[in-house]
PDB file of C-alpha atoms in Angstrom:
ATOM      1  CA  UNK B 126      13.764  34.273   7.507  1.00 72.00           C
ATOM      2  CA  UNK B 127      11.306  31.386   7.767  1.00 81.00           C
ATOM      3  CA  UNK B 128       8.652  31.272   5.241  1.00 90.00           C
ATOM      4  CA  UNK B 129       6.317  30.493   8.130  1.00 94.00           C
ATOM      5  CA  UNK B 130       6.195  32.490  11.419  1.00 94.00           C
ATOM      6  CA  UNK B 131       4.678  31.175  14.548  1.00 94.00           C
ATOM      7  CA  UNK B 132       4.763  32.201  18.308  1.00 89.00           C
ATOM      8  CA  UNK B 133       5.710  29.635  20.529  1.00 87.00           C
ATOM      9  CA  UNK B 134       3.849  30.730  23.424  1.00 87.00           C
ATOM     10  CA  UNK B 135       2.622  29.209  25.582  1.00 93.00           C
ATOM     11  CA  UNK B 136      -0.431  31.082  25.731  1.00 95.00           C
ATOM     12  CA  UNK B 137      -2.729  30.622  29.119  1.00 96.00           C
ATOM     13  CA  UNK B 138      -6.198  31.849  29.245  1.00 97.00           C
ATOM     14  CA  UNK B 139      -8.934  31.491  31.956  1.00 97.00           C
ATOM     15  CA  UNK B 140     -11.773  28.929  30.843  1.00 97.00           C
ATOM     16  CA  UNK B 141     -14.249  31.158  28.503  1.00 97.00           C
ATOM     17  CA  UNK B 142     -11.664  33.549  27.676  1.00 97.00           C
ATOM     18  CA  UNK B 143     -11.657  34.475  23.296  1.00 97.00           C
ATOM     19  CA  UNK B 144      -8.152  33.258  22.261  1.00 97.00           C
ATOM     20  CA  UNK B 145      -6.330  34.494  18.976  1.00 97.00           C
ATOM     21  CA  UNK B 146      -3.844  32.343  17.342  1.00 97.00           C
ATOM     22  CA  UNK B 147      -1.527  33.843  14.488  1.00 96.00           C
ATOM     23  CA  UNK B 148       0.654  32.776  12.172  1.00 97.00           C
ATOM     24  CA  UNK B 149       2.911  35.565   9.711  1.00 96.00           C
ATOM     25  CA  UNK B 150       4.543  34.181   6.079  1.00 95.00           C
ATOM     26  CA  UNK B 151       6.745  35.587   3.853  1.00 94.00           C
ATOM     27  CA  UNK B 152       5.914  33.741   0.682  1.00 91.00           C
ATOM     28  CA  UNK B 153       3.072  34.643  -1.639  1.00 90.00           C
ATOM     29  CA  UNK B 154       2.489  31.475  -3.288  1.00 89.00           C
ATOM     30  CA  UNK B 155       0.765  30.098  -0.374  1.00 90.00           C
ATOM     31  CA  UNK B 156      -2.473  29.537  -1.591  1.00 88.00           C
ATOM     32  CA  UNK B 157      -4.611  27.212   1.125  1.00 91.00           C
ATOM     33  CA  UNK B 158      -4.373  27.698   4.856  1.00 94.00           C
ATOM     34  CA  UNK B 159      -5.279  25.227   7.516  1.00 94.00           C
ATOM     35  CA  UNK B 160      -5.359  25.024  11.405  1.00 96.00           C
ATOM     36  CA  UNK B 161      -4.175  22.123  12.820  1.00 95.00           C
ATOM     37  CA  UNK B 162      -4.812  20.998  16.734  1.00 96.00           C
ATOM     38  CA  UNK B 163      -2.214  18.411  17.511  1.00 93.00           C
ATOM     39  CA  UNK B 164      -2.613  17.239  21.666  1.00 92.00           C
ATOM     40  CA  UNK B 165       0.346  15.908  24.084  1.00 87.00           C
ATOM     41  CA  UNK B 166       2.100  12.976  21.940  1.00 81.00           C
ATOM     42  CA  UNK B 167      -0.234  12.814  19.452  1.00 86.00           C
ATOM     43  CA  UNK B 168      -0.720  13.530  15.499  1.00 89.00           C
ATOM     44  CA  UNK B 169      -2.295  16.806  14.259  1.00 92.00           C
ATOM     45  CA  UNK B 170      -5.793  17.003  13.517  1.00 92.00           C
ATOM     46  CA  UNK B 171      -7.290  19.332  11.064  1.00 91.00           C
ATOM     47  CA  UNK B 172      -9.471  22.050  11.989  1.00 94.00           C
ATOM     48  CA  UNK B 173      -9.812  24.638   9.202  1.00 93.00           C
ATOM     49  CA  UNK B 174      -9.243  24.627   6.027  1.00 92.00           C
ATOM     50  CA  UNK B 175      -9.634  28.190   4.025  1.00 90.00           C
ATOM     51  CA  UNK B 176      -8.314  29.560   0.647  1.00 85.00           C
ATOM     52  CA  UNK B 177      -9.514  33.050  -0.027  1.00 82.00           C
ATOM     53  CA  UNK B 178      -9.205  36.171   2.588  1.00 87.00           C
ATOM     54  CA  UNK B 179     -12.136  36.508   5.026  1.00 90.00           C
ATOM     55  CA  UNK B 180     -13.257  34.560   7.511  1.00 92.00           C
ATOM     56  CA  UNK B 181     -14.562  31.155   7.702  1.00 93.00           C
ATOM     57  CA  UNK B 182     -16.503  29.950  11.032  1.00 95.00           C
ATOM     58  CA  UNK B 183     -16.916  26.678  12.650  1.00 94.00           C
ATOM     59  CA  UNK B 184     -18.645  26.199  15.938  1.00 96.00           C
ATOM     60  CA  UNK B 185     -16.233  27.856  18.134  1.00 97.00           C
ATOM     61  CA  UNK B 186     -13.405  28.488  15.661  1.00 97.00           C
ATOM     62  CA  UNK B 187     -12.946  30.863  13.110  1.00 97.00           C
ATOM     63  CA  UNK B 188     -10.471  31.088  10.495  1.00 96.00           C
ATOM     64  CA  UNK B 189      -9.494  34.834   9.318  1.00 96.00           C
ATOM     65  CA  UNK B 190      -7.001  34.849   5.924  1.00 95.00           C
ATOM     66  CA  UNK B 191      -5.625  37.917   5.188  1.00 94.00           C
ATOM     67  CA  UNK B 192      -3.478  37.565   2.104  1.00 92.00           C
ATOM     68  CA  UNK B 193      -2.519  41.398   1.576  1.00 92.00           C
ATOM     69  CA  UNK B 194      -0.924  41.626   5.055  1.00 93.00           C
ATOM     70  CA  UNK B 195       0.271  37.660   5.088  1.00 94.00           C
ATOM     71  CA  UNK B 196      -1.470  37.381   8.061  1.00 94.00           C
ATOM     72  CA  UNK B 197      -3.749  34.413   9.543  1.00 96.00           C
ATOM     73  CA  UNK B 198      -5.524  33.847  12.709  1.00 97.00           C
ATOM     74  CA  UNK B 199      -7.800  31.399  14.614  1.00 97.00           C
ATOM     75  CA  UNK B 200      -9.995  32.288  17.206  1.00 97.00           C
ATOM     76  CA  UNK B 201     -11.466  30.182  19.991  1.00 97.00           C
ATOM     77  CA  UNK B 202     -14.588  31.440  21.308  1.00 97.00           C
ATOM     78  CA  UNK B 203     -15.494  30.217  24.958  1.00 97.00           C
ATOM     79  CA  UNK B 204     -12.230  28.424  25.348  1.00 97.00           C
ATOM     80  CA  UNK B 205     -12.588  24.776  27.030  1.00 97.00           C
ATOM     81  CA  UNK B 206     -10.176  23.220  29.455  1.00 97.00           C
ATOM     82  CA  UNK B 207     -10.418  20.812  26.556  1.00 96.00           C
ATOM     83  CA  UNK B 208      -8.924  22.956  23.872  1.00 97.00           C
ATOM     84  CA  UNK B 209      -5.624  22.951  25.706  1.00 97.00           C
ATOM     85  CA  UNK B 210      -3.148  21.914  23.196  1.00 96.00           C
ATOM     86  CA  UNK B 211      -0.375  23.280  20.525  1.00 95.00           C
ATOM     87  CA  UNK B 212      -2.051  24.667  17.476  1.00 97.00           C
ATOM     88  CA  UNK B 213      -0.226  24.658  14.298  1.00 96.00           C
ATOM     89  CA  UNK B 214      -0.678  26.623  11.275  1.00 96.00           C
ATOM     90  CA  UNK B 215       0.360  24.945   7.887  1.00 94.00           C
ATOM     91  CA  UNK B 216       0.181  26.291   4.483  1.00 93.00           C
ATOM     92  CA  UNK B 217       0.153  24.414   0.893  1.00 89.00           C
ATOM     93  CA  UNK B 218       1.810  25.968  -2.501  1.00 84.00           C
ATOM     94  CA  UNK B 219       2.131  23.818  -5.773  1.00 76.00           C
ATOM     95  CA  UNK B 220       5.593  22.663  -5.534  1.00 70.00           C
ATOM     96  CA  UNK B 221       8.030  20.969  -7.840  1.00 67.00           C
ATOM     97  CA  UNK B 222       6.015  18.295 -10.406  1.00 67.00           C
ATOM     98  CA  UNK B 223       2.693  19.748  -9.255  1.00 67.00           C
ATOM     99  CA  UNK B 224       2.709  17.780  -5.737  1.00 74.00           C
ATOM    100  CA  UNK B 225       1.292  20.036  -3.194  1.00 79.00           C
ATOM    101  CA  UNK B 226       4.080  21.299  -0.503  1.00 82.00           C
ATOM    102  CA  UNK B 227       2.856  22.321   3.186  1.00 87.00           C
ATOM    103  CA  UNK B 228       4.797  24.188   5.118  1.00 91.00           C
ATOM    104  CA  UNK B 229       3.951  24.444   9.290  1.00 93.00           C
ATOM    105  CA  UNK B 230       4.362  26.780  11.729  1.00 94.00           C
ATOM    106  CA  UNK B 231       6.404  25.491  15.378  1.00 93.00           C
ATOM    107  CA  UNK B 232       3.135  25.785  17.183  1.00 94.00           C
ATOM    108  CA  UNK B 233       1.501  28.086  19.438  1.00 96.00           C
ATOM    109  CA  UNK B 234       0.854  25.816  23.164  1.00 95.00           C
ATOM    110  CA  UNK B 235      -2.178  26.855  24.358  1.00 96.00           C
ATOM    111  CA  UNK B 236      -3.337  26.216  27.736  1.00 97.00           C
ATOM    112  CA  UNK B 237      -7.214  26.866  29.392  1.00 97.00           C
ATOM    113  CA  UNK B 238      -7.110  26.863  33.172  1.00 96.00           C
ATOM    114  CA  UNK B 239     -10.235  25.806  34.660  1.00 95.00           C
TER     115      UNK B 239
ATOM    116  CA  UNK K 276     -13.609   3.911  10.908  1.00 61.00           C
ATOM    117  CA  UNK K 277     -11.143   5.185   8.394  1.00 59.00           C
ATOM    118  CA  UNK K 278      -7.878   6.225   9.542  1.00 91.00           C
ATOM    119  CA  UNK K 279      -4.027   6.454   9.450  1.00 95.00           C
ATOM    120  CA  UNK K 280      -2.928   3.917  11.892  1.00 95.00           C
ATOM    121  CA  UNK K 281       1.055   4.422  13.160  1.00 96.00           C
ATOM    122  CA  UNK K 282       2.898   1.157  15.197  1.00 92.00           C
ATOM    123  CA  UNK K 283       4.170   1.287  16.958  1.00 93.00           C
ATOM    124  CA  UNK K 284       3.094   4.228  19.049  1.00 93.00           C
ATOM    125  CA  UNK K 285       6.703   3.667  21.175  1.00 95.00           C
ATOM    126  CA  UNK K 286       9.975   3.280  19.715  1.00 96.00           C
ATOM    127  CA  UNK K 287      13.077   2.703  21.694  1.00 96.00           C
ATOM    128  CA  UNK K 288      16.353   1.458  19.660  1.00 95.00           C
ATOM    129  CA  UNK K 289      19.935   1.699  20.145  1.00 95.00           C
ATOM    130  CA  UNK K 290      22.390   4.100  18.285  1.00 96.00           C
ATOM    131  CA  UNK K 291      22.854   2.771  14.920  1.00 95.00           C
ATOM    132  CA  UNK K 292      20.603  -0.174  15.241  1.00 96.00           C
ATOM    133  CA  UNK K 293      17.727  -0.234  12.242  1.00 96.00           C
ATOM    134  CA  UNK K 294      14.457   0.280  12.749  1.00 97.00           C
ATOM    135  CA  UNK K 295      11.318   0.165  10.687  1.00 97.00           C
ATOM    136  CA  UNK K 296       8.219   2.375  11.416  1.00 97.00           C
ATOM    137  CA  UNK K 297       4.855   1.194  10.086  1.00 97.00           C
ATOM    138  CA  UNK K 298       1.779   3.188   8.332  1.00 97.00           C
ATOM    139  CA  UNK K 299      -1.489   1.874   7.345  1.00 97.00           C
ATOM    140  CA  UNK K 300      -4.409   3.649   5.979  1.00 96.00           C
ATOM    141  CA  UNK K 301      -8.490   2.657   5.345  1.00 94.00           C
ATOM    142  CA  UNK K 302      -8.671   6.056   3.461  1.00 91.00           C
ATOM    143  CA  UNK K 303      -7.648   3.913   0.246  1.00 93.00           C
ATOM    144  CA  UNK K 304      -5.682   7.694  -0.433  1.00 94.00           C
ATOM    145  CA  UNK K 305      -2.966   7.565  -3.156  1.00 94.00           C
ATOM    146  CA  UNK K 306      -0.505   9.752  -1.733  1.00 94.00           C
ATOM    147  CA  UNK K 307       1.515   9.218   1.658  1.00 95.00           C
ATOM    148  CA  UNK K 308       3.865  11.291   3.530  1.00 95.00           C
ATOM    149  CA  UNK K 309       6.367  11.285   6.170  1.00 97.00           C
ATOM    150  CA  UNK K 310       7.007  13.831   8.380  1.00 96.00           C
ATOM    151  CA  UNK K 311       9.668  14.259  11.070  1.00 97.00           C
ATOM    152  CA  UNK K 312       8.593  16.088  14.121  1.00 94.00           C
ATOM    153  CA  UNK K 313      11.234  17.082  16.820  1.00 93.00           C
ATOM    154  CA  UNK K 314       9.640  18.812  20.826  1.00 88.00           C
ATOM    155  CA  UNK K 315       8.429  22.628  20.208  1.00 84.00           C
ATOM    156  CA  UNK K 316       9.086  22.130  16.088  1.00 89.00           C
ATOM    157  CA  UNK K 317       7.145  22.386  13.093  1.00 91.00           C
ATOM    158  CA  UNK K 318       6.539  19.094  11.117  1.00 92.00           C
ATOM    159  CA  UNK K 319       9.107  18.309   8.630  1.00 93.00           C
ATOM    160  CA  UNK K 320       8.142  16.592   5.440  1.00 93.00           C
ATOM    161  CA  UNK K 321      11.027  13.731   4.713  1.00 95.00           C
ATOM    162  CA  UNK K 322       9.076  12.476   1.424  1.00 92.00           C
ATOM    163  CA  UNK K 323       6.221  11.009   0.315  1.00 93.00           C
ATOM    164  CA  UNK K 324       4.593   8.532  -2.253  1.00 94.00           C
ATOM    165  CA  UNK K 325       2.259   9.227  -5.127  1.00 92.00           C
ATOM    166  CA  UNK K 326       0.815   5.635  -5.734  1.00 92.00           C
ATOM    167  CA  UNK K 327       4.372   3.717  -6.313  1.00 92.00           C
ATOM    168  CA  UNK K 328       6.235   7.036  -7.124  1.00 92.00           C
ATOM    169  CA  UNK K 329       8.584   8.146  -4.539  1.00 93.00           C
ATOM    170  CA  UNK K 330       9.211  11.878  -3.751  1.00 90.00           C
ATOM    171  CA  UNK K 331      12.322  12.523  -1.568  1.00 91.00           C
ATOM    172  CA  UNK K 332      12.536  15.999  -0.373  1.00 90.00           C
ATOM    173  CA  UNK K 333      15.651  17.002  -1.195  1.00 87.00           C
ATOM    174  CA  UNK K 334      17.018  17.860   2.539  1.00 91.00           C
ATOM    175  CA  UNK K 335      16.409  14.361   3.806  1.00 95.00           C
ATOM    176  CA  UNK K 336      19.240  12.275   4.766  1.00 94.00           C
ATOM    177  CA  UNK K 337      20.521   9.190   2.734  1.00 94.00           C
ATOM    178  CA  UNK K 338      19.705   7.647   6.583  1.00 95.00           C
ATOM    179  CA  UNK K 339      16.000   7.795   6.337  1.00 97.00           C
ATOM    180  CA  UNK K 340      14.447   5.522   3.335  1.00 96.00           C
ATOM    181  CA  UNK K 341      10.591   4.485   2.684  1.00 96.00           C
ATOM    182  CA  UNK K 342       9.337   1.636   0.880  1.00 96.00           C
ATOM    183  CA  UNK K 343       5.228   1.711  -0.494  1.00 97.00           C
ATOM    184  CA  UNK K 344       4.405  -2.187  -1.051  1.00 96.00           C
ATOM    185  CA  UNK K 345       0.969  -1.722  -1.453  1.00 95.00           C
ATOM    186  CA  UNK K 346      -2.487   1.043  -1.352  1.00 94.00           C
ATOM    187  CA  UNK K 347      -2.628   0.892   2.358  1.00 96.00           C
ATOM    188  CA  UNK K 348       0.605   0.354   3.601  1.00 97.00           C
ATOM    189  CA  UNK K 349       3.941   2.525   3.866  1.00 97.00           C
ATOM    190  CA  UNK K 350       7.202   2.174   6.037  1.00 97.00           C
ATOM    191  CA  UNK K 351       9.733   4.027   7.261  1.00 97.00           C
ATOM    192  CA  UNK K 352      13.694   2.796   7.437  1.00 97.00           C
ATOM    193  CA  UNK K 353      16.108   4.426   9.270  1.00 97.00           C
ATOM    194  CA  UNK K 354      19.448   2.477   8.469  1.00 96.00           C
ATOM    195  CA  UNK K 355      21.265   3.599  11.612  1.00 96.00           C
ATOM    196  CA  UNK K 356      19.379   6.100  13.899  1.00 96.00           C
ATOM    197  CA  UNK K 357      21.849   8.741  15.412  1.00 96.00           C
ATOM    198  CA  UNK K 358      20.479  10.804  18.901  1.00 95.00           C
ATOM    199  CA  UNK K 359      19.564  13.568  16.298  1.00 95.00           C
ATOM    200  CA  UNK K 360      16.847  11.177  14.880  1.00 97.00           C
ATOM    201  CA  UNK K 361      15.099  10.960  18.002  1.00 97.00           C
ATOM    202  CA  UNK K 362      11.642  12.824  17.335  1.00 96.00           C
ATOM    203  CA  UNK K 363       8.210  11.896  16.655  1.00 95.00           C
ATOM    204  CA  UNK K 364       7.364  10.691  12.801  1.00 97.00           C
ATOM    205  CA  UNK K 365       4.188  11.625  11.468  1.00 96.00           C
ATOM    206  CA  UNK K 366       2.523   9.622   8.768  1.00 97.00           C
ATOM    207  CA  UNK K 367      -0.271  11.055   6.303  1.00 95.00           C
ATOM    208  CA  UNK K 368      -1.848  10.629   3.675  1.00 95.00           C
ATOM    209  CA  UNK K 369      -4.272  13.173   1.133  1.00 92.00           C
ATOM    210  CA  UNK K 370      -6.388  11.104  -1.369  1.00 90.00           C
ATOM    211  CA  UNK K 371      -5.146  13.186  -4.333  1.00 86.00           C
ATOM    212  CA  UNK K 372      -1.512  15.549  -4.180  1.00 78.00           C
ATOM    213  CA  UNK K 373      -3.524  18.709  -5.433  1.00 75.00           C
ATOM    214  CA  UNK K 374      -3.503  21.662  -3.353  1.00 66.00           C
ATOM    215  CA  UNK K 375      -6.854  21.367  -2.239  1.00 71.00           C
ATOM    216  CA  UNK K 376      -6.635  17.885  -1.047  1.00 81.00           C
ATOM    217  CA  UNK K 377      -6.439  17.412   2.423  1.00 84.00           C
ATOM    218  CA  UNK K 378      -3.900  15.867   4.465  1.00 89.00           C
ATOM    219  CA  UNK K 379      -4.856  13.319   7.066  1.00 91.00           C
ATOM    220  CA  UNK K 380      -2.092  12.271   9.870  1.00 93.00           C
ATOM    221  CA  UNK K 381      -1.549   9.388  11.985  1.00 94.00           C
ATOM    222  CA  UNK K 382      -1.141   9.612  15.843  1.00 92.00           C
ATOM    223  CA  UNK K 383       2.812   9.231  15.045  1.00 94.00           C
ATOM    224  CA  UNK K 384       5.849   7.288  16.280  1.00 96.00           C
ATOM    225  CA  UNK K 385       8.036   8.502  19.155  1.00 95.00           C
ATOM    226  CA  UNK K 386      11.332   7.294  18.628  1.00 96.00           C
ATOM    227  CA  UNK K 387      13.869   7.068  21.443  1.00 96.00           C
ATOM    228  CA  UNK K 388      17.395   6.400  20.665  1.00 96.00           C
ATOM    229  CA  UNK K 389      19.845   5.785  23.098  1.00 94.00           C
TER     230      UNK K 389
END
């Protein structure tokens, strides 16, 4: 079992459409939990950065930790042609000598049709 | 502006030919990572550098080797790419390698390999 699970998609959704990103993980040490946007041959870019269940909101994004269940999601409100791209979700534990260790998801491809 | 800067974007070398692949950060951040990306895959971490300290992960082929000669810069050997090593390589770097530091990538490397 992977520690972090991810669907693939891809996901299409009409421009304006309310899109929900998850990500499943198996191991409880995870302690921080980020959203990263990474476009067509490019590097990821964060987006959110949480640490304790609940939501966090940004503009159009919010970030929603739920730690009991292992669950995390990011939603897009009013989805943009623009936001078309593969969102990854990545998660840090302490590993060995203290250094932090982030594990991703594969990526959910999102599209936004126009 | 501050950034992780990759070169080259573009990568093309020949099976078992070396090749280097270049980092450079303004961030002045002490730690620096390399990750392997492959198409539809979740980031990989090969190993990273705390200051002059070098952290292999311990899946990472004898193939792949990084050297640190300075703050800023950081580079990537691979002593004799095989078609498996064809992906996209990811540098970043967090200023600190607590969990709560952030990780900041580059715009990453596409090796070809033919």
């Amino acid at each position: 079992q992977k520690e972090v699970e991810q669907d693939p998609g891809p996901l299409s959704v009409p421009e304006g459409a309310i899109v929900s990103l998850n990500c499943t993980y198996s191991n409880s040490a995870f302690q921080y939990f980020m959203w990263y946007r990474q476009y067509s041959r490019k590097g990821p870019e964060l987006l959110m950065y949480t640490y304790s269940s609940g939501n966090k909101e940004d503009g159009r994004f919010t970030a929603q930790v739920d730690k009991s269940s292992k669950y995390i999601s990011l939603f897009i409100r009013d989805s943009q042609p623009s936001d078309s791209a593969t969102y990854l979700c990545a998660m840090k534990r302490s590993g060995s000598g203290g250094y932090q260790k982030v594990t991703f998801g594969t990526g959910t491809k999102l599209q936004v049709i126009p | 502006d501050a950034m992780v800067i990759q070169n080259p974007r573009y990568q093309v070398t020949q099976f078992g030919k070396p090749v280097t692949l270049s980092c450079s950060q303004t961030l002045n951040h002490n730690v620096m990572y390399w990750y392997q990306q492959k198409s539809s895959q979740a980031p990989k971490l090969l190993f990273h550098y705390y200051d002059k300290d070098f952290n292999n992960e311990a899946d990472t082929p004898d193939n792949f080797q990084s050297r640190r000669p300075n703050t800023s810069f950081c580079f990537l050997d691979i002593r004799s790419p095989g078609l498996g090593d064809a992906a996209m390589y990811l540098c970043a770097t967090s200023r600190e390698a607590r969990s709560t530091d952030t990780q900041y990538f580059g715009p990453g490397t596409r090796l070809t390999v033919l």
